[in-house]
PDB file of C-alpha atoms in Angstrom:
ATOM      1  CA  UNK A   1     118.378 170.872 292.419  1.00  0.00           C
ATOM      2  CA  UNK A   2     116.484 173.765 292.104  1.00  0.00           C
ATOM      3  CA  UNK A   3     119.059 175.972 290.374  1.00  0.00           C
ATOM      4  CA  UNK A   4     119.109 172.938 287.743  1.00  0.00           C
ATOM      5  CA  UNK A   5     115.647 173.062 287.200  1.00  0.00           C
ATOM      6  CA  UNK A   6     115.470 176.502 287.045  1.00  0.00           C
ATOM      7  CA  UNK A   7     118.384 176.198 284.523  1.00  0.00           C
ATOM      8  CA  UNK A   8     116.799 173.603 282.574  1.00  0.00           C
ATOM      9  CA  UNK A   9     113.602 175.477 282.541  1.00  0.00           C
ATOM     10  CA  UNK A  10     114.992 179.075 281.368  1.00  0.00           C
ATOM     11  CA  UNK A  11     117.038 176.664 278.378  1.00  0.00           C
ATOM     12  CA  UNK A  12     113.978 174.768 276.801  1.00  0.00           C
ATOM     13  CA  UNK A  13     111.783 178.347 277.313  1.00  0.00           C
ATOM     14  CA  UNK A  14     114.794 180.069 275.451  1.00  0.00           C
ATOM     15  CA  UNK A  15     114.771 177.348 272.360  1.00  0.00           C
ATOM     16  CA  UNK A  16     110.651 177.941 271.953  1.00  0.00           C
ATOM     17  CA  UNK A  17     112.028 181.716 271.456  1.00  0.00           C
ATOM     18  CA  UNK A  18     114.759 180.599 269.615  1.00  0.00           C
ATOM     19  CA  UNK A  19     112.609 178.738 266.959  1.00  0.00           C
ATOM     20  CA  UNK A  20     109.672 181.718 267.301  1.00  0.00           C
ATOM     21  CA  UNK A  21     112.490 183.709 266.339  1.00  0.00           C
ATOM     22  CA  UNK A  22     113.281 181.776 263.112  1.00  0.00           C
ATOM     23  CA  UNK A  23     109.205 181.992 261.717  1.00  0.00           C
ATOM     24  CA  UNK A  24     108.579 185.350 263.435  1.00  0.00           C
ATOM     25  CA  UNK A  25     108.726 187.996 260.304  1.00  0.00           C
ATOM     26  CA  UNK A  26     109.891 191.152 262.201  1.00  0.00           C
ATOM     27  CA  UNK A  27     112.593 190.794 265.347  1.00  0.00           C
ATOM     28  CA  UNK A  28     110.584 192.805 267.614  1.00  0.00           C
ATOM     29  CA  UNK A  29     109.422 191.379 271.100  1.00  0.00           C
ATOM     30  CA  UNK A  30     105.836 190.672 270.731  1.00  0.00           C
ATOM     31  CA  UNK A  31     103.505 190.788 274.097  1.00  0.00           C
ATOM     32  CA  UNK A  32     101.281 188.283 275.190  1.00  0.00           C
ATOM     33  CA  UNK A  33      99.007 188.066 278.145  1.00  0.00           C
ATOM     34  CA  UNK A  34     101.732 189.619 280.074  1.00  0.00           C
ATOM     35  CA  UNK A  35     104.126 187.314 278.654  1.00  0.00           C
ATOM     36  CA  UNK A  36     107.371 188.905 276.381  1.00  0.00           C
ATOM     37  CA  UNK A  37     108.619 186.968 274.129  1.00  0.00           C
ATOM     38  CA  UNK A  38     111.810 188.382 272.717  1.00  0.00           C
ATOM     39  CA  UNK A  39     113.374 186.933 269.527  1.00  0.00           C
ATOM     40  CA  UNK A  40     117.207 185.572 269.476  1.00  0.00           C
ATOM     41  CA  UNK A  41     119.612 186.891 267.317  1.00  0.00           C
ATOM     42  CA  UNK A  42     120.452 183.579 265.355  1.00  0.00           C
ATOM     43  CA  UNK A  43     123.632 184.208 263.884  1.00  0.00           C
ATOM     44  CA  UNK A  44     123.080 183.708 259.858  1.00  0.00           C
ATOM     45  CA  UNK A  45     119.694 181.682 260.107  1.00  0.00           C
ATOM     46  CA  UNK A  46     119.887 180.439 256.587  1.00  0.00           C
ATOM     47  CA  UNK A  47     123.174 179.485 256.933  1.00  0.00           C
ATOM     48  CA  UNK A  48     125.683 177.165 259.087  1.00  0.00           C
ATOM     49  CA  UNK A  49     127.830 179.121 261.124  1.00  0.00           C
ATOM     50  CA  UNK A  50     130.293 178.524 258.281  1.00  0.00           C
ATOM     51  CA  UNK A  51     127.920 180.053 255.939  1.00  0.00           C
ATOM     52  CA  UNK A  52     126.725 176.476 254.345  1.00  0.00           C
ATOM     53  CA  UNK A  53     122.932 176.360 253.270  1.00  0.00           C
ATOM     54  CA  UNK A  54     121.016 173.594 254.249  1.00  0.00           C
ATOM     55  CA  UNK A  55     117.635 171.732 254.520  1.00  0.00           C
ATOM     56  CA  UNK A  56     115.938 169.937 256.524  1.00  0.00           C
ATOM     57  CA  UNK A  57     115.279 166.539 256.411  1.00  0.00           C
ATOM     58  CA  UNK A  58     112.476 165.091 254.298  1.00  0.00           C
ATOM     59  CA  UNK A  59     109.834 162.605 256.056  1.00  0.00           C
ATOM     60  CA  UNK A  60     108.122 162.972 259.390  1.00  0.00           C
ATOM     61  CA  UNK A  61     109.807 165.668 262.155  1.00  0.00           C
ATOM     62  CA  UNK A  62     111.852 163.833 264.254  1.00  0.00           C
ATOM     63  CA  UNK A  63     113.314 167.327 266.444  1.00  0.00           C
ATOM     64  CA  UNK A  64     115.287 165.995 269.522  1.00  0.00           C
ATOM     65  CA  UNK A  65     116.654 168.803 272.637  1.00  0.00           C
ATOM     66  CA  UNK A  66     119.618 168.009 274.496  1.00  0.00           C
ATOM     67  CA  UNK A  67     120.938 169.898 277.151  1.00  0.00           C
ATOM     68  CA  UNK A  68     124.708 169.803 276.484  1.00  0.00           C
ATOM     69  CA  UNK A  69     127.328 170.686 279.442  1.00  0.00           C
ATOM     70  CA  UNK A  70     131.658 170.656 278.744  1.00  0.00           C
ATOM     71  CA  UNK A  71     133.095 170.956 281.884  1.00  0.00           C
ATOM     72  CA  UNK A  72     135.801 173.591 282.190  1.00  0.00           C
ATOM     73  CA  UNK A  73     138.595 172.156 280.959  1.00  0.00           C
ATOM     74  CA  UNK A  74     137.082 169.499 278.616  1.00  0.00           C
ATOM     75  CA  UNK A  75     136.217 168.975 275.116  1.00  0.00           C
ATOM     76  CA  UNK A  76     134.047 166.799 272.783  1.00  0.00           C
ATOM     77  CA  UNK A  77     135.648 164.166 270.415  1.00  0.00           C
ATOM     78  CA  UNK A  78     136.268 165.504 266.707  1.00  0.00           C
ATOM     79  CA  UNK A  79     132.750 164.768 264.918  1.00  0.00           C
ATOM     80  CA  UNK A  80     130.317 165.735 262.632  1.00  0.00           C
ATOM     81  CA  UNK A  81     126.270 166.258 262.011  1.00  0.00           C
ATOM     82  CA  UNK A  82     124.629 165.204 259.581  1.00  0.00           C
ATOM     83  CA  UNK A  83     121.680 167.189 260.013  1.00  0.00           C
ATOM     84  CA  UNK A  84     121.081 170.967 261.079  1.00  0.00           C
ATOM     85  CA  UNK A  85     121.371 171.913 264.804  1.00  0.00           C
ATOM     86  CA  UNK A  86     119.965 174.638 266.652  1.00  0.00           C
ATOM     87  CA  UNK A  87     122.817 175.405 268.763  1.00  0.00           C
ATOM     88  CA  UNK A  88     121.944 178.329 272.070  1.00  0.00           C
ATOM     89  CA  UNK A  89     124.879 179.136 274.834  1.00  0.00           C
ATOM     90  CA  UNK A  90     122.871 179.493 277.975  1.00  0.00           C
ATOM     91  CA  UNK A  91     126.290 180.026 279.581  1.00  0.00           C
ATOM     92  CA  UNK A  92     129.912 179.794 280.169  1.00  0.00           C
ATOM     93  CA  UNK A  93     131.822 180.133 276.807  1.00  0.00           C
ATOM     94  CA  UNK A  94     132.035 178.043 273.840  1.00  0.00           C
ATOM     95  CA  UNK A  95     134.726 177.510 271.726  1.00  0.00           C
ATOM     96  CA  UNK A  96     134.428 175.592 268.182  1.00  0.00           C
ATOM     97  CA  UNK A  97     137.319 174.540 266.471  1.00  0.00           C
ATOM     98  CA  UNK A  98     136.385 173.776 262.770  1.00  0.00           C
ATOM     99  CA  UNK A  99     140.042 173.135 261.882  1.00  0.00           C
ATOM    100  CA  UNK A 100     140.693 175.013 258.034  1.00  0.00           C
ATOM    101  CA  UNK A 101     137.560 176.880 258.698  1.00  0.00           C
ATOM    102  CA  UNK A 102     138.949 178.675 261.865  1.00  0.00           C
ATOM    103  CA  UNK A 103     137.800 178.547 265.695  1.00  0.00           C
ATOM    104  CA  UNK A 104     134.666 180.190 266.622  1.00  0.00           C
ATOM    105  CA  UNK A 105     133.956 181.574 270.362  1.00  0.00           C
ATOM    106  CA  UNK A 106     130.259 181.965 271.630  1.00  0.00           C
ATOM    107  CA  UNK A 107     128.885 183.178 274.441  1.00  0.00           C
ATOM    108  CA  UNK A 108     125.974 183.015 276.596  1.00  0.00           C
ATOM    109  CA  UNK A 109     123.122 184.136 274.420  1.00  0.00           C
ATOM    110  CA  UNK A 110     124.545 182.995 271.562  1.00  0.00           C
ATOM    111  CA  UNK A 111     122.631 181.443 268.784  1.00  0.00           C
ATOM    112  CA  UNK A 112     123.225 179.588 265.616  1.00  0.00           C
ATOM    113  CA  UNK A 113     123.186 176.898 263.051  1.00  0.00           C
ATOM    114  CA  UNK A 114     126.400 174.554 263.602  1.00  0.00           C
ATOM    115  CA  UNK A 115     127.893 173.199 260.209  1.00  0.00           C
ATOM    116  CA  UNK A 116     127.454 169.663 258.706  1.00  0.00           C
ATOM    117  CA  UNK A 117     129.541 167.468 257.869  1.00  0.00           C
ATOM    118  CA  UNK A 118     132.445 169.322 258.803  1.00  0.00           C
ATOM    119  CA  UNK A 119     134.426 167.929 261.217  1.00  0.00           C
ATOM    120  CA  UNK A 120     134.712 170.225 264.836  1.00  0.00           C
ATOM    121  CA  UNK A 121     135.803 169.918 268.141  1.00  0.00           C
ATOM    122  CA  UNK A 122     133.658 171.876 271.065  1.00  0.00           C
ATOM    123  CA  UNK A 123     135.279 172.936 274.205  1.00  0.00           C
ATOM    124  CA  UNK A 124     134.918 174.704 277.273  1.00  0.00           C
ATOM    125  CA  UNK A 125     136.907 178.276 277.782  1.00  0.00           C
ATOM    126  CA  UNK A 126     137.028 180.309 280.872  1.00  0.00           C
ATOM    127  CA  UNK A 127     136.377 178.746 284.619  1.00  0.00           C
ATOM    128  CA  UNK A 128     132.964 177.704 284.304  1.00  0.00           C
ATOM    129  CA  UNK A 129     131.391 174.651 281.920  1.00  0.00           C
ATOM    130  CA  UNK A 130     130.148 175.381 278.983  1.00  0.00           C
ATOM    131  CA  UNK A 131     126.159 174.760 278.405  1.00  0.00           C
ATOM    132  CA  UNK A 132     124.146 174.458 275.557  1.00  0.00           C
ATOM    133  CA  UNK A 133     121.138 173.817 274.892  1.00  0.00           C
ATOM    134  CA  UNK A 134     120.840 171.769 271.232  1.00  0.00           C
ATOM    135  CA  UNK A 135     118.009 171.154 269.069  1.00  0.00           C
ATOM    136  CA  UNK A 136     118.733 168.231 266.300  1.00  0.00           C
ATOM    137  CA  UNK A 137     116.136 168.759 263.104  1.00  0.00           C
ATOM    138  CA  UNK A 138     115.799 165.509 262.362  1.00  0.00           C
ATOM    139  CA  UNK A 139     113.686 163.137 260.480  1.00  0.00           C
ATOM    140  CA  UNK A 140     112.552 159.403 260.797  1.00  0.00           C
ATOM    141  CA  UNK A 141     113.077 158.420 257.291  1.00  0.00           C
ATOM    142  CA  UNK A 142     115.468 157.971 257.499  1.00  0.00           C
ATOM    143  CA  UNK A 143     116.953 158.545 260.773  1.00  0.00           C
ATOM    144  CA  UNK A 144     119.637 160.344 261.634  1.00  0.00           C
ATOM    145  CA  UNK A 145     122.746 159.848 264.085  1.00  0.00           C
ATOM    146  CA  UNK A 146     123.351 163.084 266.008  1.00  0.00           C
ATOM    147  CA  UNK A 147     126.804 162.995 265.742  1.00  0.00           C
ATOM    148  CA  UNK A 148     129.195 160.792 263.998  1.00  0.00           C
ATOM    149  CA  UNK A 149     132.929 160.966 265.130  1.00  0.00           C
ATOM    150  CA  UNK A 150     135.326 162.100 262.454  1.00  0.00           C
TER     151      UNK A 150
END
């Protein structure tokens, strides 16, 4: 139980440095009180990971976290967003199959901005699961399904 929360813990710190990352103008760690906070390498920041731009949502913020775990072996059902996701491999290894667009492997450390609204399929490579820890950027208004299957 510890390990978990220790897991869980290291995840949600590693999205706050994700997103301080994405505002941050330079991609230098900055020190604070003692405190390091090192930016992520988001892969394309501006763009999907299949180079699509995008925007957020209008209306209120509506940002949801998810940690996401594909056991070895496993795989998610072909879907979609509809919205941007902040996408960071805390470990194991990723594999996204985005059919005529090609497979993508990530690993841990790993950052980007999955597509939308193309259909993928996420699974777990290697002998460990795959975990990730996902950031929807949402809106209320209207709101937005996470996924939709394809």
């Amino acid at each position: 139980m510890k390990r978990l929360t220790t897991l869980i813990s290291s995840a949600l710190l590693s999205g706050v440095l994700a997103f301080s990352s994405v505002s941050a103008g330079g991609h230098a760690a900055q020190a604070y009180e003692q405190i390091l906070a090192t930016p992520l390498d988001i892969q394309m920041p501006n763009r999907t990971v299949l180079g699509q731009e995008y925007r957020f949502p209008t209306g209120e913020p509506d940002i949801r976290g998810f940690l996401i775990e594909i056991p070895v072996g496993k795989e998610t059902s072909l879907h979609t967003h509809a919205i941007p996701l902040l996408a960071y491999v805390v470990s194991g290894t990723l594999e996204v199959d985005y059919g005529s667009k090609g497979k993508r492997t990530f690993g841990p450390g790993s950052t980007y901005i999955e597509a939308i609204d193309w259909c993928h399929v996420g699974r777990a490579l290697g002998d460990e699961p795959a975990i990730i820890l996902g950031f929807y950027l949402g809106s209320d208004d209207p709101p937005h399904p996470l996924a939709t299957d394809c």
